[in-house]
PDB file of C-alpha atoms in Angstrom:
ATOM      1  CA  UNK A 221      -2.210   2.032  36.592  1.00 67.00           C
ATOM      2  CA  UNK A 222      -5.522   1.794  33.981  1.00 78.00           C
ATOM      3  CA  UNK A 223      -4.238   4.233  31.366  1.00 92.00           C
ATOM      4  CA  UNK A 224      -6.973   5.310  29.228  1.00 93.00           C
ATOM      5  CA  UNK A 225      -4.948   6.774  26.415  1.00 96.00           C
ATOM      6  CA  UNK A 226      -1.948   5.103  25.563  1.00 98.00           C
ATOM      7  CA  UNK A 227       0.906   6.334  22.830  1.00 98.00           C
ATOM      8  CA  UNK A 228       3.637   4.006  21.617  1.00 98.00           C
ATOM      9  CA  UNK A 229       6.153   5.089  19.748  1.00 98.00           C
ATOM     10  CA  UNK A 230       8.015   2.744  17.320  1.00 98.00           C
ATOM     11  CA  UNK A 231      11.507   3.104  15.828  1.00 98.00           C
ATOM     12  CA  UNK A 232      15.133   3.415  15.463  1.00 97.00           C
ATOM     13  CA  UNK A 233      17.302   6.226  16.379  1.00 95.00           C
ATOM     14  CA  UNK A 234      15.232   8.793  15.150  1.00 96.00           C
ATOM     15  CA  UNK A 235      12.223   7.845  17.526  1.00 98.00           C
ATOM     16  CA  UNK A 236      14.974   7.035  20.317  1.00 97.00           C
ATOM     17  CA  UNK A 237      15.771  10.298  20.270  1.00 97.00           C
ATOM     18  CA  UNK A 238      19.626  10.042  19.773  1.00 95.00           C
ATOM     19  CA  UNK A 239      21.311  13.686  19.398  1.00 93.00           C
ATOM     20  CA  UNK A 240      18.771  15.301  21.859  1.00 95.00           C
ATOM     21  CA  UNK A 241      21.374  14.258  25.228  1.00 93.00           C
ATOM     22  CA  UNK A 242      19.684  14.099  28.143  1.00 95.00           C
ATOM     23  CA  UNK A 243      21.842  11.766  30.504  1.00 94.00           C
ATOM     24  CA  UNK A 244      18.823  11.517  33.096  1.00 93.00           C
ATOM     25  CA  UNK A 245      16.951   9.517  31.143  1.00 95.00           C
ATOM     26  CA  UNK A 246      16.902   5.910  29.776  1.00 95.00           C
ATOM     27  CA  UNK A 247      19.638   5.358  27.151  1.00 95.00           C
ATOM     28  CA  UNK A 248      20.420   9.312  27.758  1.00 95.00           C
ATOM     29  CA  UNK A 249      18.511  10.755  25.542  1.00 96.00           C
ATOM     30  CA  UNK A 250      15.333  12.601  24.914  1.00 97.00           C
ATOM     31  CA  UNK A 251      14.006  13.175  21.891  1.00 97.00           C
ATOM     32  CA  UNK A 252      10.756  14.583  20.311  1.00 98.00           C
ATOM     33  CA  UNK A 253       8.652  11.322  20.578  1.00 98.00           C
ATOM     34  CA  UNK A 254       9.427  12.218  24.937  1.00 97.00           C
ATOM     35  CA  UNK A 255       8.348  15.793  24.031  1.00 97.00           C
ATOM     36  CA  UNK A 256       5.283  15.025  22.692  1.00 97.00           C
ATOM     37  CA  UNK A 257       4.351  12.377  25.270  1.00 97.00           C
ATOM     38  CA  UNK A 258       4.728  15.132  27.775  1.00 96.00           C
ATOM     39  CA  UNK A 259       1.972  17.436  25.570  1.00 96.00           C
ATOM     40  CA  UNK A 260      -0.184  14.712  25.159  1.00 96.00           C
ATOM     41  CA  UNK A 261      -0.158  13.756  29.019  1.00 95.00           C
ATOM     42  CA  UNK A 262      -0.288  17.564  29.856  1.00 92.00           C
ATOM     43  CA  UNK A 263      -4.288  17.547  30.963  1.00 82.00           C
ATOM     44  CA  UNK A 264      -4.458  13.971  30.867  1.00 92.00           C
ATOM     45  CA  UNK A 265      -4.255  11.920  34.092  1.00 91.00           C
ATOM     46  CA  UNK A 266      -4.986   8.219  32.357  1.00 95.00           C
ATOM     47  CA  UNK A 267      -2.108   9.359  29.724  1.00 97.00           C
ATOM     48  CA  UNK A 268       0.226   6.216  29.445  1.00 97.00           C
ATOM     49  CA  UNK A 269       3.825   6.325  27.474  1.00 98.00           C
ATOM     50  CA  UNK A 270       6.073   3.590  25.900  1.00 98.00           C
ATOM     51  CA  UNK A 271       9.030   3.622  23.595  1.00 98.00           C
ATOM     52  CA  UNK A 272      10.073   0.897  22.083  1.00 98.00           C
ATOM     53  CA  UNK A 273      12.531   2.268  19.449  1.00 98.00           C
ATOM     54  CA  UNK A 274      16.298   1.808  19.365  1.00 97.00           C
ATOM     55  CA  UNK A 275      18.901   2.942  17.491  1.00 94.00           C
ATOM     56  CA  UNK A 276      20.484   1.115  14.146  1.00 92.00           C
ATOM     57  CA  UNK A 277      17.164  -1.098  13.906  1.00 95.00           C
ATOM     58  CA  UNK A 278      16.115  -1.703  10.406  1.00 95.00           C
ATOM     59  CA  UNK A 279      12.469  -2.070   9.129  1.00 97.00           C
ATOM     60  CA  UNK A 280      12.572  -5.855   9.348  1.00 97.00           C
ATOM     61  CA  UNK A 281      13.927  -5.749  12.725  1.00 97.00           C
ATOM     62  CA  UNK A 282      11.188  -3.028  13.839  1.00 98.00           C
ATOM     63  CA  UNK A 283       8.590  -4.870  12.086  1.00 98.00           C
ATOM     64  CA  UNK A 284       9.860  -8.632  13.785  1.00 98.00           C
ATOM     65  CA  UNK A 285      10.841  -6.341  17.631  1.00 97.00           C
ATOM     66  CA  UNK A 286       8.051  -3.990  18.046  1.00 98.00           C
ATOM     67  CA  UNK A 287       5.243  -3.879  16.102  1.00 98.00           C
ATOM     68  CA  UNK A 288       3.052  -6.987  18.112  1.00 98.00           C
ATOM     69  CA  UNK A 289       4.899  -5.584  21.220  1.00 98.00           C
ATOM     70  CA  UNK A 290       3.131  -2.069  20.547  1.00 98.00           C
ATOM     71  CA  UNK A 291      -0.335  -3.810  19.364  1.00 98.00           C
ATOM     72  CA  UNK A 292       0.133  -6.179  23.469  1.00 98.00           C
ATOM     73  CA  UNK A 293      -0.071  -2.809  24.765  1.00 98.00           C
ATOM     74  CA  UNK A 294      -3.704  -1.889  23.202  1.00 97.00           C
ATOM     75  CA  UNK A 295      -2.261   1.580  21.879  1.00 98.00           C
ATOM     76  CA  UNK A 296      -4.767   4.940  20.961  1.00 98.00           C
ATOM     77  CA  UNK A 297      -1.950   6.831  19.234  1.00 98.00           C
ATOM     78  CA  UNK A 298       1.271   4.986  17.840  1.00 98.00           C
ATOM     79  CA  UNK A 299       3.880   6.568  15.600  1.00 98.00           C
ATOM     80  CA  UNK A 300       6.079   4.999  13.664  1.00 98.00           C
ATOM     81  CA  UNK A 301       9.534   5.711  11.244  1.00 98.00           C
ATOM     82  CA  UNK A 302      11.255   2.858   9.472  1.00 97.00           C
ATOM     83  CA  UNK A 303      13.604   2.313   6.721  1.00 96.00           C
ATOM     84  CA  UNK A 304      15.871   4.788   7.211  1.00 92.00           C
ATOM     85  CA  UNK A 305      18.731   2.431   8.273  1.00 91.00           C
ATOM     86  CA  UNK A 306      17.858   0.226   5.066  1.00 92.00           C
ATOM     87  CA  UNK A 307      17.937   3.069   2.937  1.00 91.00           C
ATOM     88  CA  UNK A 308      21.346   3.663   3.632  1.00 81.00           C
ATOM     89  CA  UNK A 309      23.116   0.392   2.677  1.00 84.00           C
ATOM     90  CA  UNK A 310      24.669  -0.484  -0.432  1.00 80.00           C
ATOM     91  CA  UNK A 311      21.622  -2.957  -1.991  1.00 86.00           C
ATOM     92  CA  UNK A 312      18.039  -2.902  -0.624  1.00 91.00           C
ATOM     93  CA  UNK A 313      14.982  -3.878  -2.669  1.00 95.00           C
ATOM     94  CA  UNK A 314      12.900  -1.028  -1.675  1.00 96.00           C
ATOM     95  CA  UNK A 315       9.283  -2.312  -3.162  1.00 96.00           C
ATOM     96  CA  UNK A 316      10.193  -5.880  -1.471  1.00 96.00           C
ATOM     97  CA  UNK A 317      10.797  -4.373   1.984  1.00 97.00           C
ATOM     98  CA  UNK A 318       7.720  -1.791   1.373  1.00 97.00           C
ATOM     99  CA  UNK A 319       5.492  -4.903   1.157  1.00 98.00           C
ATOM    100  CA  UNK A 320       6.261  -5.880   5.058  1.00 98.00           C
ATOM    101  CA  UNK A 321       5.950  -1.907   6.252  1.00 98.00           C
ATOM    102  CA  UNK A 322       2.339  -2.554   4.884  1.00 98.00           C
ATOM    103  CA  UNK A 323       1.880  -5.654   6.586  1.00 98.00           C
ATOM    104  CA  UNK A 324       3.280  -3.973   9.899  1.00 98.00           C
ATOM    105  CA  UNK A 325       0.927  -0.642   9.133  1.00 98.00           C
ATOM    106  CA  UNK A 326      -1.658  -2.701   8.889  1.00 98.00           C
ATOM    107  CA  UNK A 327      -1.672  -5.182  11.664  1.00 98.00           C
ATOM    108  CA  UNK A 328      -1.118  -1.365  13.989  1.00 98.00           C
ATOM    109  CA  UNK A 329      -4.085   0.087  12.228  1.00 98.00           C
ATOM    110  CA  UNK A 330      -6.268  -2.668  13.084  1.00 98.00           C
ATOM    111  CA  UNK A 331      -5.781  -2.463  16.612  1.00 98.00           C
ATOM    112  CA  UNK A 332      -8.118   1.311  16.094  1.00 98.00           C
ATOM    113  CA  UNK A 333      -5.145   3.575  17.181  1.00 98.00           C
ATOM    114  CA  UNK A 334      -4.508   6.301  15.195  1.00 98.00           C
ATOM    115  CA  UNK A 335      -1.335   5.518  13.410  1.00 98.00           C
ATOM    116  CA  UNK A 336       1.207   8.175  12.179  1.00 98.00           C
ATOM    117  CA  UNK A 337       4.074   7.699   9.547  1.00 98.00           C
ATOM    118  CA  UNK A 338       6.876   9.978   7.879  1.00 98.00           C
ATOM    119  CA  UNK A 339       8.470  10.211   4.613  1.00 98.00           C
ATOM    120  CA  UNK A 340      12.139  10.635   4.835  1.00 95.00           C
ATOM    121  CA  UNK A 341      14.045  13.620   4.484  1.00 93.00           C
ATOM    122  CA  UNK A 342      15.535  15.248   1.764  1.00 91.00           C
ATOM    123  CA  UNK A 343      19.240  15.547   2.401  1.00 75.00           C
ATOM    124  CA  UNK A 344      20.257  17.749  -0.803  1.00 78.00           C
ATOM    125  CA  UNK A 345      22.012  19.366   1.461  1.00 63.00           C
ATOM    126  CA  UNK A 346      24.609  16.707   2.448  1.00 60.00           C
ATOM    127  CA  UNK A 347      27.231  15.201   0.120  1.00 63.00           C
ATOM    128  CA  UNK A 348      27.463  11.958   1.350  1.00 61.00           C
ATOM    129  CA  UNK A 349      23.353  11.453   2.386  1.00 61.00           C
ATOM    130  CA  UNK A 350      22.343  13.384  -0.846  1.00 57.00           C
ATOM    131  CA  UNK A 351      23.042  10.813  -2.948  1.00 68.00           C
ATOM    132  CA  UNK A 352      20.505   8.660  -1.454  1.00 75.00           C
ATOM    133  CA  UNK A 353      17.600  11.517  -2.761  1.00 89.00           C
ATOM    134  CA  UNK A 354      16.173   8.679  -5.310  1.00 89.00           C
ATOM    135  CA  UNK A 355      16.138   5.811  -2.955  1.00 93.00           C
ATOM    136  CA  UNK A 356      14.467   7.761  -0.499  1.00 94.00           C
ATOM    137  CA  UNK A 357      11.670   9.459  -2.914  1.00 95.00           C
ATOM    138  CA  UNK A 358      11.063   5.908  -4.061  1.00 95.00           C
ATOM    139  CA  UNK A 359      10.197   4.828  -0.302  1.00 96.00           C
ATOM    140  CA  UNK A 360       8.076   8.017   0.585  1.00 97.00           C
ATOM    141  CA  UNK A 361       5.794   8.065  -2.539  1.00 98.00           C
ATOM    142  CA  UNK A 362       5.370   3.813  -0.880  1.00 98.00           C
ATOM    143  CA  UNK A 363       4.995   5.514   2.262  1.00 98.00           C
ATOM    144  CA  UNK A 364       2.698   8.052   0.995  1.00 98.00           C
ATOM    145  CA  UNK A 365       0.869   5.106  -0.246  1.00 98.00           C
ATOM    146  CA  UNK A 366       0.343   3.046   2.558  1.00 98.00           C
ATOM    147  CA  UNK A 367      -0.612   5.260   4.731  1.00 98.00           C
ATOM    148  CA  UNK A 368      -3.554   6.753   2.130  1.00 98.00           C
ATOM    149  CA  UNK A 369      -4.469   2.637   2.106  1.00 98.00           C
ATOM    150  CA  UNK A 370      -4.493   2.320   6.333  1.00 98.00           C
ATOM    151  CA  UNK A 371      -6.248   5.648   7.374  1.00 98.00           C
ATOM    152  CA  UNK A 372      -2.749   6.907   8.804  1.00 98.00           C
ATOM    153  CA  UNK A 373      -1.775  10.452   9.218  1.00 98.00           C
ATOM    154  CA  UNK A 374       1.159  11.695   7.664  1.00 98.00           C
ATOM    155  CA  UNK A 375       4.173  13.902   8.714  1.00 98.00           C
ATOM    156  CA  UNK A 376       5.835  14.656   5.822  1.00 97.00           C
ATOM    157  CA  UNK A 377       9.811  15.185   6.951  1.00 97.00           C
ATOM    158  CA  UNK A 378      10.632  15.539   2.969  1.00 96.00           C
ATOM    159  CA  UNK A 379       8.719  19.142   2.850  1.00 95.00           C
ATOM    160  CA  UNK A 380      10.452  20.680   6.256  1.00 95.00           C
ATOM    161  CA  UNK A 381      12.667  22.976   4.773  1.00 93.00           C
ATOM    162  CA  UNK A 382      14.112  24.685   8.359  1.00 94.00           C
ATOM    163  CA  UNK A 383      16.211  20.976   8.589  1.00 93.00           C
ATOM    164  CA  UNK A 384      18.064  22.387   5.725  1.00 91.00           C
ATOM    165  CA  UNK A 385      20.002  24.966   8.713  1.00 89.00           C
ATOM    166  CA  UNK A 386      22.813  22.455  10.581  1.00 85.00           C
ATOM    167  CA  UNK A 387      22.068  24.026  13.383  1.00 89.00           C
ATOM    168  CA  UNK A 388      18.812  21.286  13.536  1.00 92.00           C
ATOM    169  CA  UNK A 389      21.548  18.634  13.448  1.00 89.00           C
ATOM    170  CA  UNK A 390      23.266  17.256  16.167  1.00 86.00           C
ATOM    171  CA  UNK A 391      27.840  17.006  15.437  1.00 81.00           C
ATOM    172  CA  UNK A 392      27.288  13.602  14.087  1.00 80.00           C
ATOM    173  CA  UNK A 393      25.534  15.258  10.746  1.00 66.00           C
ATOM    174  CA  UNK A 394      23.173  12.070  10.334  1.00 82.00           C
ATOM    175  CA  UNK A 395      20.490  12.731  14.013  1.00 91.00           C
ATOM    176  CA  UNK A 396      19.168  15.595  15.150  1.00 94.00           C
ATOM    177  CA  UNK A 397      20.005  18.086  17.381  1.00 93.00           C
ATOM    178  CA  UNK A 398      17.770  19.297  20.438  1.00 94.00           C
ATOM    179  CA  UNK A 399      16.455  22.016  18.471  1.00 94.00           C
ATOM    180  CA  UNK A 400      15.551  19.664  15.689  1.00 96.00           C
ATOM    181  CA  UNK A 401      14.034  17.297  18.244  1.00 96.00           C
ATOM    182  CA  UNK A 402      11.913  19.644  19.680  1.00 96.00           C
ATOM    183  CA  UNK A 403      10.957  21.690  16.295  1.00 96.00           C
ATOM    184  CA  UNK A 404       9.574  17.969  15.332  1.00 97.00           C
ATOM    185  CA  UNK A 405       7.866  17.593  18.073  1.00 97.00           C
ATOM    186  CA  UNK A 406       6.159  20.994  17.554  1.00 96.00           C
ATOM    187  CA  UNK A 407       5.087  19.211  13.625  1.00 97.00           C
ATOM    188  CA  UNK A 408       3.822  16.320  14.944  1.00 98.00           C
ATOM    189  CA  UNK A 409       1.560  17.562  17.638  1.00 97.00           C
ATOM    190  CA  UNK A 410       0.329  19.940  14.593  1.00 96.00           C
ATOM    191  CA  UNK A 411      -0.409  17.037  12.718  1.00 97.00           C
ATOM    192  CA  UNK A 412      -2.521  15.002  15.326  1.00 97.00           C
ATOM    193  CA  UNK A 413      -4.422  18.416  15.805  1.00 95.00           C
ATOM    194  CA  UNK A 414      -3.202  19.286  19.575  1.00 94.00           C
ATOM    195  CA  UNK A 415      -2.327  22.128  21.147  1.00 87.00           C
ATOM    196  CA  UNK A 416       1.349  22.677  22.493  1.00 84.00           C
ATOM    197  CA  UNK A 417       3.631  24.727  24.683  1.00 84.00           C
ATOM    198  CA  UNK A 418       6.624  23.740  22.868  1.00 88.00           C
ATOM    199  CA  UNK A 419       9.840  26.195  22.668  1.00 80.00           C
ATOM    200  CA  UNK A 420      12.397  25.524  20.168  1.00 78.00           C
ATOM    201  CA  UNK A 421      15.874  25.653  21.645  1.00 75.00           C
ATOM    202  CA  UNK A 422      18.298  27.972  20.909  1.00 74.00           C
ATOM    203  CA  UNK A 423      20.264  26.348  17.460  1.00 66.00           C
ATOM    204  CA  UNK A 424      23.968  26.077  17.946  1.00 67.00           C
ATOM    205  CA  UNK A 425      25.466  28.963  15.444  1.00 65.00           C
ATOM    206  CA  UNK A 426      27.280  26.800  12.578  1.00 64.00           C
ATOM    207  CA  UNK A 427      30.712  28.703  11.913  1.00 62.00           C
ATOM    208  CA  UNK A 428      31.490  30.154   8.421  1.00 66.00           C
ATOM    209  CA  UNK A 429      35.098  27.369   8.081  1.00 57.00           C
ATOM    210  CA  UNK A 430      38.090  28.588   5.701  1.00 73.00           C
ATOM    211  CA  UNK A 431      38.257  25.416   3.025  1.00 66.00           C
ATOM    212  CA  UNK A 432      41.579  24.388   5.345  1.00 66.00           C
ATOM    213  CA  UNK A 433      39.290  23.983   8.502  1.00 54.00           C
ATOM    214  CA  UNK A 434      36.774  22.523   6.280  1.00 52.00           C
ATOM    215  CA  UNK A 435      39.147  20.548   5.208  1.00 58.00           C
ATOM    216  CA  UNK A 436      40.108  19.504   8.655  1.00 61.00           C
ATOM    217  CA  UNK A 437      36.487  19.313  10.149  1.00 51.00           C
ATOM    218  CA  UNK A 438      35.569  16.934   7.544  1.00 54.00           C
ATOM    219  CA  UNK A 439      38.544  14.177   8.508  1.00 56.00           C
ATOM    220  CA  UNK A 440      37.246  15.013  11.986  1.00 65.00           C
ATOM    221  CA  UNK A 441      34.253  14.094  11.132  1.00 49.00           C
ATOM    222  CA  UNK A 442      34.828  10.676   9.447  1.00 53.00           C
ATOM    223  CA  UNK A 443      37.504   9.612  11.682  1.00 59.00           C
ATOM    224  CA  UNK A 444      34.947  10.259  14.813  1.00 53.00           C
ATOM    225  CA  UNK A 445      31.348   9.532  13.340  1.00 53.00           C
ATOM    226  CA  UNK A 446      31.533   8.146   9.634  1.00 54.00           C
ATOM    227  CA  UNK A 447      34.128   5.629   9.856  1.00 53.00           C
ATOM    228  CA  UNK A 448      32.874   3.872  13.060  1.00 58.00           C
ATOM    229  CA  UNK A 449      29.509   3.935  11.042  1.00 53.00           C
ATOM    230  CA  UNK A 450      30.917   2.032   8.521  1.00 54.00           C
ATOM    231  CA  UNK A 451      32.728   0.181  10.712  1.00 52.00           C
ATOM    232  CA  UNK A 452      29.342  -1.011  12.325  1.00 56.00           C
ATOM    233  CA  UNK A 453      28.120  -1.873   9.015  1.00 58.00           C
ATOM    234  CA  UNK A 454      31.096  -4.263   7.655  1.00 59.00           C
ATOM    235  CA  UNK A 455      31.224  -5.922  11.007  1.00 63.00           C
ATOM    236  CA  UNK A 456      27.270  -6.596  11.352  1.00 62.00           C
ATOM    237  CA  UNK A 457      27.273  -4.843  14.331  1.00 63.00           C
ATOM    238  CA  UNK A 458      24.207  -2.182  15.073  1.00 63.00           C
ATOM    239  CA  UNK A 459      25.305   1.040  18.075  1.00 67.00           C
ATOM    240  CA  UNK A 460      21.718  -0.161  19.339  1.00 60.00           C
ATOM    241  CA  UNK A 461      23.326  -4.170  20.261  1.00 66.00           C
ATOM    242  CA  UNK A 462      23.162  -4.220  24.089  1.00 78.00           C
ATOM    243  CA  UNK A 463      19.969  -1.812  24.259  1.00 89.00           C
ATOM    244  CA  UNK A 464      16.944  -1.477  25.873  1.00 94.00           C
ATOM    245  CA  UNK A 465      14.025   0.241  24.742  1.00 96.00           C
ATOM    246  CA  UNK A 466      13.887   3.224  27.053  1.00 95.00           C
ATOM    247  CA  UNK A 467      10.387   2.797  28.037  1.00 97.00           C
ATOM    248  CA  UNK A 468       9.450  -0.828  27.544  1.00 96.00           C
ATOM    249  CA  UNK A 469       6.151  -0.736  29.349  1.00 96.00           C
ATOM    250  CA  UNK A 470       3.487   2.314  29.282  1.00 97.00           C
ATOM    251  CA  UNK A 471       4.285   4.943  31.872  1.00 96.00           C
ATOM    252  CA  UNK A 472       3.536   8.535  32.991  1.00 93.00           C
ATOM    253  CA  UNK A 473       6.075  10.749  30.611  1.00 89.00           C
ATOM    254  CA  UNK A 474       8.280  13.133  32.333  1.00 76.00           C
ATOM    255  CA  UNK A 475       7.319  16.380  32.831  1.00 63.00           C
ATOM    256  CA  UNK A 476       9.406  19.137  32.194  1.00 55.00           C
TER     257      UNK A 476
END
């Protein structure tokens, strides 16, 4: 098929769209990049759709994996997340790894697609992630930079304040949850100016815990999410080895 307009999406989990289930698609989930293909592709018949994010990728590996497979497919509209997964590890030279983002931005930007980056987001609200605040200010005022140097629009995840409520965040605590999913779906499509028909599911209710079931949901938590994280990390390993991006080549999004 001769798509006209053609959106690629570039990523790790976050693009993926892990903690959005949706077992009948590929890698079984959906996500808010999927969401917004379908708005985009709404009223347009030459609308063409490809994924190429996957989970536990870090910004080299993005940058090396999918950035001159995106530019191949002569992209209009590409959006694009990395760093997160960097951010996170014990030693990163954030300025150093900044320096290839803007080499990445830059060979995307000068294909004439509109490109569109986010900061990170501001996990005060978590313990554990919270303590990352500084790295992760650091990268979005590099971010914020870039993009003002490439012409790219900016969605600016640091200034949602609804993904302070749980209920946007899937069990796992670190992806987002359906709701979360779709409500940034809903903040991109504002961004790029387009009209949508997007409904923000239902949150799941986040009980009030005693500090003994706190107590006890937090081991759950780190025996079934955190420490296999870590795990991953020690060992090398990525929960994206063995993956495929979900849509590899452009394609008509699902409609739903």
């Amino acid at each position: 098929m001769d798509f006209t307009s053609r959106y690629v999406a570039l990523g790790d989990s976050f693009t993926e769209g892990v903690g959005d289930d949706d077992p009948g698609r590929p890698n079984g989930v959906r996500g808010w990049a999927d969401r917004v293909a379908e708005q985009l592709g709404t009223a347009d018949p030459g609308f063409g759709y490809a994924n190429l994010a996957i989970r536990g990728r870090k910004l080299r590996q993005i940058m090396a994996e999918q950035v001159d497979a995106a530019v191949a497919l002569n992209p209009t509209l590409v959006t694009i997340y990395a760093g997160a997964n960097d951010i996170l590890r014990p030693k990163i030279d954030i300025d150093d790894l900044l320096v290839e983002y803007d080499a990445g931005i830059r060979k995307l930007a000068a294909t004439g697609a509109t490109v569109v980056m986010f900061t990170g987001f501001d996990a005060r609200g978590s313990k554990i992630f919270g303590t990352m605040r500084g790295r992760t200010a650091i990268y979005n005022e590099l971010v914020r930079g870039i993009a003002g140097d490439h012409g790219a629009l900016l969605v600016d995840y640091w200034r949602f304040s609804e993904y302070y409520d749980w209920g946007m965040w899937a069990t796992d605590r670190m992806h987002m949850s359906a709701a979360g999913h779709a409500n940034m779906a809903k903040r991109v499509l504002t961004v790029l100016e387009h009209e949508h028909s997007i409904d923000v599911p239902p949150m799941t209710p986040v009980p009030e815990l005693s500090r003994a079931e706190a107590i006890r949901a937090n081991a759950r938590w780190v025996r079934e999410f955190a420490g296999p994280w870590v795990v991953r990390r020690v060992t090398g390993k990525s929960s994206g080895d063995g993956l495929r991006p979900k849509y590899g080549q452009l394609t008509r999004p699902e409609g739903r």
